[in-house]
Amino acid sequence: MARPKYVNITLLDGPLATPVTGGLIGPYHEGTELRLICEAGGGKPAPHVFWFMGDKLLKGIESSAEVYNLTGSVGSELKLKVTREALGSKIVCKVANEAMESYLTAFVQIDVNLRPVSTVISGEKEVVDEGDDIHLVCSSGGARPAAVITWYNGSLSNPLILPPARHISSLQEDGTYATISQLVITADRHHNNNMLYCQATNEVTQNHIQDQERAKYQLRVRYRPAVQVMERWIAVNQSDQVSVSCAYQANPHQLLSIMWFHNNKLVDMSNPKYKMIAGGNPTLTITNVTKADSGNYSCVLTNQIGHGEPDSPSIVEVQTRPRVKLNMDPQSSI
């Protein structure tokens, strides 16, 4: 019996065979398939070959041959799909036969590029008021090389790209990078219920759109009423009634007060000729109109955040019935 004299690891890449024993190969993107050959020779009987990654036994395909002096050589091919687990680990080939008390080993180490994982958005407040700054942080980890984070406002299919205020990447103990991106935007009413997205990418994800790592965050913005009149011009006959309405959007939607103005003067709602409907779109009804009721009408709506009024008023025009006077010349009875 005789101990094996050597053990070597070779990397197969198409027709190329590269010795890699004891070396670092790569970097390879996760998901790449590698072919490694471990060859041991000079042993009698021919040794057996085992592949390990850490304590995990890997399955190789073994082949053997005898030479003229009855010693044997053996090779084992390992087809390995590169995963996150391979980062920092050694792929070890161990060989042994009956003449050995311990393994003869060789190893190769793989440098792995990894896509970002665990991307989340956090905010300091769940709800902000119009005009406040919104501070958001997008965090993504597990990437190698470090991820680049991009912010999107609205839709990923038609995005408005937002510039981050701060972008920091740091190397972790496991050899991957953690990246944080801080975003500050000033809240307005158009942000309410909008989605913000952050997307973490690196060279591993560039050709795999379906594997893009992203997080989303729904904005909640409280804002004062945004108001507009529903009719810009209204004509009404004298002695009839007319209604003027305001449409609005607000968050919170509930109104604390509704005020109506006629030619910039507050309408006295204690006057029985005025009636107001507060539900839905606030409406002012004027009964038994006269020429004095002509002019500009506007509303001021107030919620918990503040008040709002339309940019333009409703214009009411009161039309009087014509008076007819008959003159006869010469005067005579008909």
XYZ file of N, CA and C in Angstrom, residues 134-321:
564
model
N -40.305 65.418 4.911
C -40.439 63.970 5.098
C -39.041 63.362 5.079
N -38.659 62.709 6.163
C -37.345 62.072 6.265
C -37.530 60.559 6.149
N -36.939 59.979 5.105
C -37.046 58.540 4.876
C -35.658 57.939 4.721
N -35.523 56.682 5.144
C -34.262 55.955 5.019
C -34.542 54.622 4.331
N -33.815 54.362 3.246
C -33.868 53.065 2.575
C -32.604 52.296 2.949
N -32.783 51.087 3.470
C -31.657 50.248 3.885
C -31.666 48.963 3.075
N -30.490 48.568 2.611
C -30.363 47.323 1.857
C -29.054 46.650 2.256
N -29.087 45.337 2.416
C -27.901 44.620 2.857
C -27.596 43.426 1.979
N -26.539 42.710 2.346
C -26.199 41.458 1.695
C -25.611 41.572 0.312
N -25.205 42.778 -0.109
C -24.725 42.971 -1.480
C -23.205 42.904 -1.535
N -22.725 42.459 -2.687
C -21.282 42.473 -2.966
C -21.120 42.486 -4.478
N -20.669 43.589 -5.080
C -20.253 44.848 -4.455
C -21.434 45.622 -3.878
N -21.144 46.769 -3.255
C -22.170 47.556 -2.586
C -23.282 47.956 -3.557
N -24.497 48.013 -3.040
C -25.657 48.375 -3.858
C -25.702 49.876 -4.088
N -26.276 50.232 -5.217
C -26.642 51.619 -5.503
C -28.149 51.723 -5.321
N -28.590 52.695 -4.527
C -30.015 52.854 -4.230
C -30.570 54.032 -5.010
N -31.696 53.803 -5.689
C -32.385 54.841 -6.448
C -33.799 54.981 -5.908
N -34.238 56.240 -5.751
C -35.587 56.533 -5.255
C -36.504 56.866 -6.433
N -37.755 56.358 -6.359
C -38.762 56.647 -7.368
C -40.031 57.168 -6.699
N -40.639 58.156 -7.329
C -41.879 58.732 -6.828
C -42.996 58.404 -7.797
N -44.026 57.688 -7.325
C -45.178 57.401 -8.174
C -45.158 55.997 -8.698
N -44.808 55.821 -9.972
C -44.897 54.521 -10.630
C -43.525 54.086 -11.118
N -43.224 52.792 -10.941
C -41.963 52.267 -11.459
C -41.943 52.228 -12.974
N -43.143 52.143 -13.597
C -43.196 52.107 -15.051
C -42.984 53.486 -15.664
N -43.292 54.530 -14.901
C -43.085 55.898 -15.388
C -42.567 56.732 -14.227
N -41.327 56.458 -13.790
C -40.882 57.004 -12.514
C -40.374 58.444 -12.617
N -40.556 59.159 -11.514
C -39.866 60.427 -11.311
C -38.736 60.119 -10.347
N -37.500 60.214 -10.828
C -36.351 59.821 -10.013
C -36.001 60.957 -9.068
N -35.900 60.625 -7.778
C -35.611 61.616 -6.750
C -34.154 61.508 -6.314
N -33.488 62.635 -6.122
C -32.086 62.589 -5.680
C -31.996 62.336 -4.182
N -31.187 61.361 -3.748
C -31.034 61.133 -2.308
C -30.208 62.228 -1.658
N -30.492 62.486 -0.392
C -29.718 63.481 0.337
C -28.388 62.910 0.829
N -28.352 61.599 1.089
C -27.145 60.985 1.645
C -27.120 59.513 1.273
N -25.937 58.995 0.956
C -25.803 57.618 0.463
C -24.528 57.043 1.080
N -24.660 55.989 1.909
C -23.511 55.446 2.636
C -23.507 53.927 2.508
N -22.342 53.345 2.199
C -22.164 51.894 2.175
C -21.058 51.513 3.153
N -21.224 50.384 3.827
C -20.224 49.933 4.794
C -20.031 48.426 4.682
N -18.781 47.991 4.813
C -18.427 46.573 4.736
C -18.793 45.878 6.036
N -19.467 44.720 5.916
C -19.896 43.956 7.076
C -18.921 42.803 7.359
N -19.084 42.178 8.534
C -18.184 41.101 8.941
C -18.238 39.909 8.000
N -19.384 39.692 7.348
C -19.518 38.528 6.465
C -18.999 38.804 5.056
N -18.417 39.993 4.821
C -17.861 40.306 3.514
C -18.831 40.982 2.559
N -20.093 41.150 2.974
C -21.061 41.867 2.149
C -21.131 43.325 2.577
N -21.881 44.104 1.821
C -22.015 45.533 2.096
C -23.454 45.871 2.457
N -23.586 46.750 3.434
C -24.883 47.342 3.773
C -24.883 48.779 3.271
N -25.992 49.183 2.674
C -26.111 50.526 2.120
C -27.364 51.186 2.663
N -27.223 52.462 3.053
C -28.391 53.247 3.438
C -28.427 54.511 2.585
N -29.643 54.917 2.230
C -29.851 56.133 1.464
C -30.929 56.945 2.162
N -30.615 58.183 2.467
C -31.559 59.045 3.169
C -32.161 60.039 2.184
N -33.482 60.189 2.252
C -34.204 61.077 1.351
C -35.002 62.078 2.178
N -34.940 63.347 1.769
C -35.729 64.395 2.415
C -36.520 65.122 1.333
N -37.855 65.130 1.444
C -38.700 65.880 0.526
C -39.710 66.680 1.335
N -40.161 67.782 0.777
C -41.156 68.623 1.431
C -42.547 68.136 1.023
N -43.371 67.846 2.017
C -44.687 67.259 1.763
C -45.646 68.298 1.197
N -46.411 67.897 0.192
C -47.552 68.687 -0.254
C -48.735 67.749 -0.474
N -49.896 68.333 -0.769
C -51.116 67.525 -0.832
C -51.062 66.462 -1.921
N -50.276 66.706 -2.978
C -50.196 65.731 -4.066
C -49.453 64.465 -3.646
N -48.690 64.523 -2.547
C -47.980 63.337 -2.062
C -48.902 62.376 -1.315
N -50.052 62.854 -0.847
C -50.912 62.002 -0.014
C -51.328 60.742 -0.769
N -51.112 59.603 -0.136
C -51.421 58.265 -0.668
C -50.529 57.853 -1.834
N -49.539 58.670 -2.191
C -48.588 58.268 -3.228
C -47.642 57.199 -2.697
N -47.127 56.399 -3.618
C -46.119 55.403 -3.270
C -44.733 55.930 -3.613
N -43.818 55.769 -2.669
C -42.402 55.985 -2.932
C -41.723 54.623 -2.973
N -40.795 54.468 -3.903
C -40.054 53.211 -4.027
C -38.566 53.506 -3.896
N -37.847 52.574 -3.300
C -36.395 52.599 -3.414
C -35.962 51.252 -3.999
N -35.000 51.311 -4.883
C -34.534 50.117 -5.582
C -33.034 49.984 -5.400
N -32.611 48.812 -4.960
C -31.191 48.537 -4.728
C -30.665 47.662 -5.860
N -29.613 48.114 -6.521
C -29.052 47.370 -7.649
C -27.535 47.318 -7.526
N -26.958 46.310 -8.119
C -25.514 46.258 -8.367
C -25.305 45.466 -9.655
N -24.074 45.135 -9.971
C -23.809 44.505 -11.266
C -24.429 43.109 -11.375
N -24.761 42.484 -10.245
C -25.384 41.161 -10.296
C -26.824 41.269 -10.804
N -27.514 42.340 -10.460
C -28.933 42.475 -10.800
C -29.166 43.153 -12.140
N -28.142 43.704 -12.760
C -28.348 44.524 -13.954
C -29.015 43.759 -15.089
N -28.716 42.492 -15.232
C -29.290 41.696 -16.323
C -30.437 40.797 -15.871
N -30.931 41.060 -14.655
C -32.013 40.238 -14.115
C -33.086 41.165 -13.558
N -33.896 41.754 -14.468
C -34.893 42.745 -14.069
C -35.888 42.151 -13.077
N -36.239 40.881 -13.268
C -37.232 40.265 -12.405
C -36.716 40.071 -10.992
N -35.400 40.143 -10.792
C -34.822 39.938 -9.468
C -34.461 41.248 -8.783
N -34.941 42.383 -9.308
C -34.601 43.666 -8.701
C -35.129 43.714 -7.267
N -34.305 44.214 -6.389
C -34.651 44.302 -4.975
C -35.179 45.703 -4.687
N -36.429 45.802 -4.245
C -37.024 47.111 -4.014
C -37.961 47.078 -2.817
N -38.235 48.269 -2.288
C -39.181 48.426 -1.186
C -40.094 49.589 -1.518
N -41.266 49.620 -0.898
C -42.211 50.702 -1.150
C -42.715 51.280 0.164
N -43.164 52.530 0.076
C -43.612 53.255 1.269
C -44.742 54.184 0.845
N -45.907 54.076 1.518
C -47.034 54.936 1.174
C -47.007 56.187 2.039
N -47.040 57.338 1.366
C -46.998 58.621 2.062
C -48.385 58.976 2.583
N -48.435 59.532 3.780
C -49.662 60.026 4.376
C -49.441 61.494 4.729
N -50.158 62.373 4.029
C -49.968 63.815 4.217
C -51.311 64.445 4.583
N -51.335 65.191 5.675
C -52.511 65.975 6.039
C -52.364 67.368 5.422
N -53.458 67.867 4.851
C -53.362 69.169 4.185
C -54.679 69.928 4.295
N -54.569 71.255 4.222
C -55.739 72.132 4.298
C -56.575 71.968 3.030
N -57.839 72.412 3.075
C -58.706 72.224 1.900
C -58.164 72.922 0.653
N -58.193 72.175 -0.445
C -57.932 72.750 -1.774
C -59.296 72.924 -2.433
N -59.679 74.176 -2.718
C -61.062 74.512 -3.024
C -61.181 75.104 -4.423
N -62.299 74.801 -5.078
C -62.661 75.481 -6.320
C -64.178 75.592 -6.400
N -64.649 76.677 -7.018
C -66.094 76.823 -7.192
C -66.553 75.902 -8.309
N -67.793 75.443 -8.211
C -68.291 74.488 -9.192
C -68.873 75.167 -10.427
N -69.309 76.444 -10.289
C -69.808 77.196 -11.450
C -69.122 78.558 -11.456
N -68.573 78.919 -12.593
C -67.907 80.221 -12.680
C -68.907 81.351 -12.916
N -70.005 81.076 -13.605
C -70.981 82.129 -13.902
C -72.371 81.531 -13.849
N -73.273 82.214 -13.133
C -74.641 81.728 -12.963
C -75.589 82.893 -13.241
N -76.569 82.666 -14.078
C -77.618 83.653 -14.343
C -78.916 83.191 -13.682
N -79.632 84.115 -13.029
C -80.854 83.774 -12.324
C -81.843 84.935 -12.479
N -83.122 84.606 -12.571
C -84.155 85.637 -12.659
C -84.488 86.193 -11.272
N -84.782 87.444 -11.257
C -85.177 88.088 -10.010
C -86.364 87.348 -9.397
N -86.342 87.240 -8.064
C -87.360 86.556 -7.249
C -87.196 85.032 -7.231
N -86.315 84.472 -8.099
C -86.039 83.030 -8.032
C -85.002 82.749 -6.952
N -84.572 81.506 -6.853
C -83.473 81.168 -5.945
C -82.295 80.628 -6.743
N -81.104 80.752 -6.186
C -79.882 80.322 -6.847
C -78.970 79.651 -5.820
N -78.211 78.648 -6.274
C -77.279 77.930 -5.392
C -75.859 78.050 -5.925
N -74.931 78.276 -5.028
C -73.507 78.355 -5.336
C -72.802 77.264 -4.535
N -71.943 76.471 -5.189
C -71.292 75.334 -4.517
C -69.785 75.403 -4.660
N -69.107 74.836 -3.652
C -67.646 74.697 -3.680
C -67.284 73.220 -3.584
N -66.392 72.765 -4.428
C -65.835 71.416 -4.337
C -64.467 71.516 -3.669
N -64.095 70.481 -2.919
C -62.814 70.552 -2.220
C -62.229 69.164 -1.993
N -60.929 69.157 -1.776
C -60.203 67.981 -1.299
C -59.440 68.400 -0.054
N -59.398 67.529 0.931
C -58.704 67.857 2.179
C -58.402 66.579 2.939
N -57.405 66.634 3.778
C -57.081 65.534 4.678
C -56.635 66.133 6.024
N -57.448 65.978 7.077
C -58.694 65.216 7.133
C -59.808 65.901 6.340
N -60.759 65.074 5.858
C -61.813 65.592 4.999
C -62.850 66.402 5.787
N -63.001 66.089 7.071
C -64.011 66.760 7.883
C -63.680 68.241 8.038
N -64.682 69.081 7.819
C -64.506 70.532 7.924
C -64.910 71.009 9.316
N -64.143 71.960 9.826
C -64.463 72.568 11.109
C -65.348 73.798 10.947
N -65.213 74.482 9.818
C -66.063 75.651 9.580
C -66.203 75.907 8.083
N -67.335 76.536 7.709
C -67.619 76.944 6.329
C -68.098 78.390 6.384
N -67.452 79.244 5.641
C -67.865 80.646 5.575
C -68.074 81.037 4.114
N -69.121 81.833 3.881
C -69.413 82.322 2.538
C -69.243 83.841 2.494
N -68.724 84.300 1.346
C -68.494 85.734 1.166
C -69.186 86.201 -0.111
N -69.822 87.399 -0.007
C -70.444 88.058 -1.156
C -69.735 89.391 -1.367
N -69.050 89.479 -2.505
C -68.251 90.686 -2.791
C -67.310 91.000 -1.623
N -66.631 89.919 -1.143
C -65.618 89.995 -0.089
C -66.188 90.335 1.289
N -67.500 90.311 1.460
C -68.111 90.545 2.755
C -68.741 89.245 3.239
N -68.551 88.955 4.523
C -69.074 87.720 5.098
C -70.594 87.699 5.015
N -71.130 86.597 4.504
C -72.579 86.430 4.400
C -73.148 86.137 5.789
N -74.185 86.871 6.149
C -74.848 86.694 7.443
C -75.820 85.520 7.351
N -75.381 84.379 7.883
C -76.204 83.176 7.755
C -77.435 83.206 8.669
N -77.546 84.220 9.520
C -78.761 84.342 10.326
C -79.907 84.930 9.521
N -79.591 85.483 8.357
C -80.613 86.026 7.469
C -81.386 84.860 6.847
N -82.704 84.817 6.988
C -83.472 83.655 6.504
C -83.445 83.469 4.995
N -82.949 84.465 4.246
C -82.910 84.278 2.796
C -81.748 83.377 2.363
N -80.817 83.114 3.302
C -79.669 82.253 2.996
C -79.843 80.892 3.658
N -79.570 79.843 2.909
C -79.578 78.478 3.428
C -78.273 77.789 3.026
N -77.712 77.022 3.923
C -76.427 76.376 3.640
C -76.536 74.875 3.837
N -75.972 74.126 2.893
C -75.830 72.673 3.005
C -74.355 72.373 3.200
N -74.018 71.727 4.341
C -72.619 71.496 4.672
C -72.105 70.145 4.171
N -72.989 69.150 3.991
C -72.543 67.832 3.574
C -72.152 67.787 2.110
N -71.260 66.863 1.763
C -70.807 66.755 0.375
C -70.071 68.008 -0.036
N -70.487 68.621 -1.149
C -69.911 69.894 -1.561
C -70.684 71.024 -0.886
N -70.028 71.832 -0.060
C -70.736 72.922 0.623
C -71.476 73.811 -0.377
N -72.753 74.115 -0.057
C -73.604 74.859 -0.980
C -74.326 75.981 -0.244
N -74.343 77.145 -0.863
C -75.102 78.298 -0.364
C -76.276 78.529 -1.311
N -77.488 78.553 -0.760
C -78.691 78.835 -1.549
C -79.249 80.200 -1.140
N -79.514 81.030 -2.138
C -80.059 82.373 -1.913
C -81.485 82.372 -2.445
N -82.438 82.680 -1.605
C -83.850 82.686 -2.016
C -84.317 84.102 -2.329
N -85.359 84.160 -3.168
C -85.993 85.443 -3.495
C -84.940 86.498 -3.849
N -84.114 86.168 -4.867
C -82.983 87.047 -5.183
C -83.461 88.382 -5.733
N -82.656 89.359 -5.451
C -82.871 90.697 -5.981
C -81.610 91.142 -6.700
N -81.693 92.329 -7.303
C -80.530 92.856 -8.008
C -79.337 93.020 -7.080
N -79.591 93.248 -5.805
C -78.513 93.437 -4.825
C -77.732 92.153 -4.567
N -78.307 91.026 -4.944
C -77.618 89.746 -4.738
C -76.634 89.415 -5.859
N -76.571 90.240 -6.897
C -75.582 90.015 -7.962
C -74.175 90.217 -7.400
N -73.200 89.577 -8.044
C -71.812 89.792 -7.648
C -71.033 88.495 -7.498
N -69.928 88.596 -6.778
C -68.993 87.492 -6.614
C -69.265 86.743 -5.309
N -69.311 85.407 -5.406
C -69.505 84.567 -4.226
C -68.322 83.605 -4.105
N -67.845 83.464 -2.870
C -66.716 82.577 -2.614
C -66.866 81.966 -1.236
N -66.209 80.831 -1.048
C -66.267 80.153 0.248
C -64.873 80.062 0.850
N -64.802 79.963 2.164
C -63.562 79.672 2.884
C -63.831 78.446 3.763
N -63.105 77.355 3.501
C -63.299 76.094 4.207
C -62.114 75.838 5.122
N -62.399 75.367 6.341
C -61.342 75.155 7.328
C -61.414 73.737 7.879
N -60.241 73.077 7.909
C -60.147 71.792 8.615
C -59.080 71.908 9.697
N -58.666 70.780 10.228
C -57.717 70.777 11.344
C -56.366 71.379 10.973
N -56.013 71.357 9.685
C -54.693 71.816 9.247
C -54.688 73.303 8.907
N -55.799 73.817 8.377
C -55.847 75.225 7.997
C -57.064 75.499 7.129
N -57.052 76.642 6.470
C -58.203 76.997 5.640
C -57.774 77.156 4.193
N -58.771 77.019 3.303
C -58.518 77.174 1.879
C -59.695 77.859 1.216
N -59.404 78.539 0.113
C -60.437 79.216 -0.652
C -60.106 79.116 -2.133
N -61.112 79.265 -3.003
C -60.857 79.122 -4.442
C -60.084 80.302 -4.995
N -59.386 80.054 -6.093
C -58.653 81.135 -6.759
C -59.600 82.130 -7.416
N -60.749 81.640 -7.879
C -61.714 82.503 -8.572
C -63.095 82.295 -7.973
N -63.929 83.361 -7.919
C -65.262 83.240 -7.332
C -66.286 82.766 -8.358
N -67.485 82.453 -7.865
C -68.650 82.297 -8.732
C -69.286 83.674 -8.939
N -69.647 83.956 -10.172
C -70.270 85.244 -10.489
C -71.759 85.006 -10.715
N -72.575 85.647 -9.897
C -74.031 85.530 -10.012
C -74.568 86.807 -10.665
N -75.321 86.615 -11.699
C -75.967 87.744 -12.394
C -77.474 87.594 -12.257
N -78.107 88.597 -11.600
C -79.550 88.583 -11.407
C -80.190 89.367 -12.549
N -81.056 88.699 -13.278
C -81.713 89.324 -14.425
C -83.122 89.765 -14.032
N -83.428 91.041 -14.273
C -84.744 91.574 -13.933
C -85.675 91.440 -15.127
N -87.006 91.313 -14.815
C -87.988 91.203 -15.886
C -88.150 92.565 -16.566
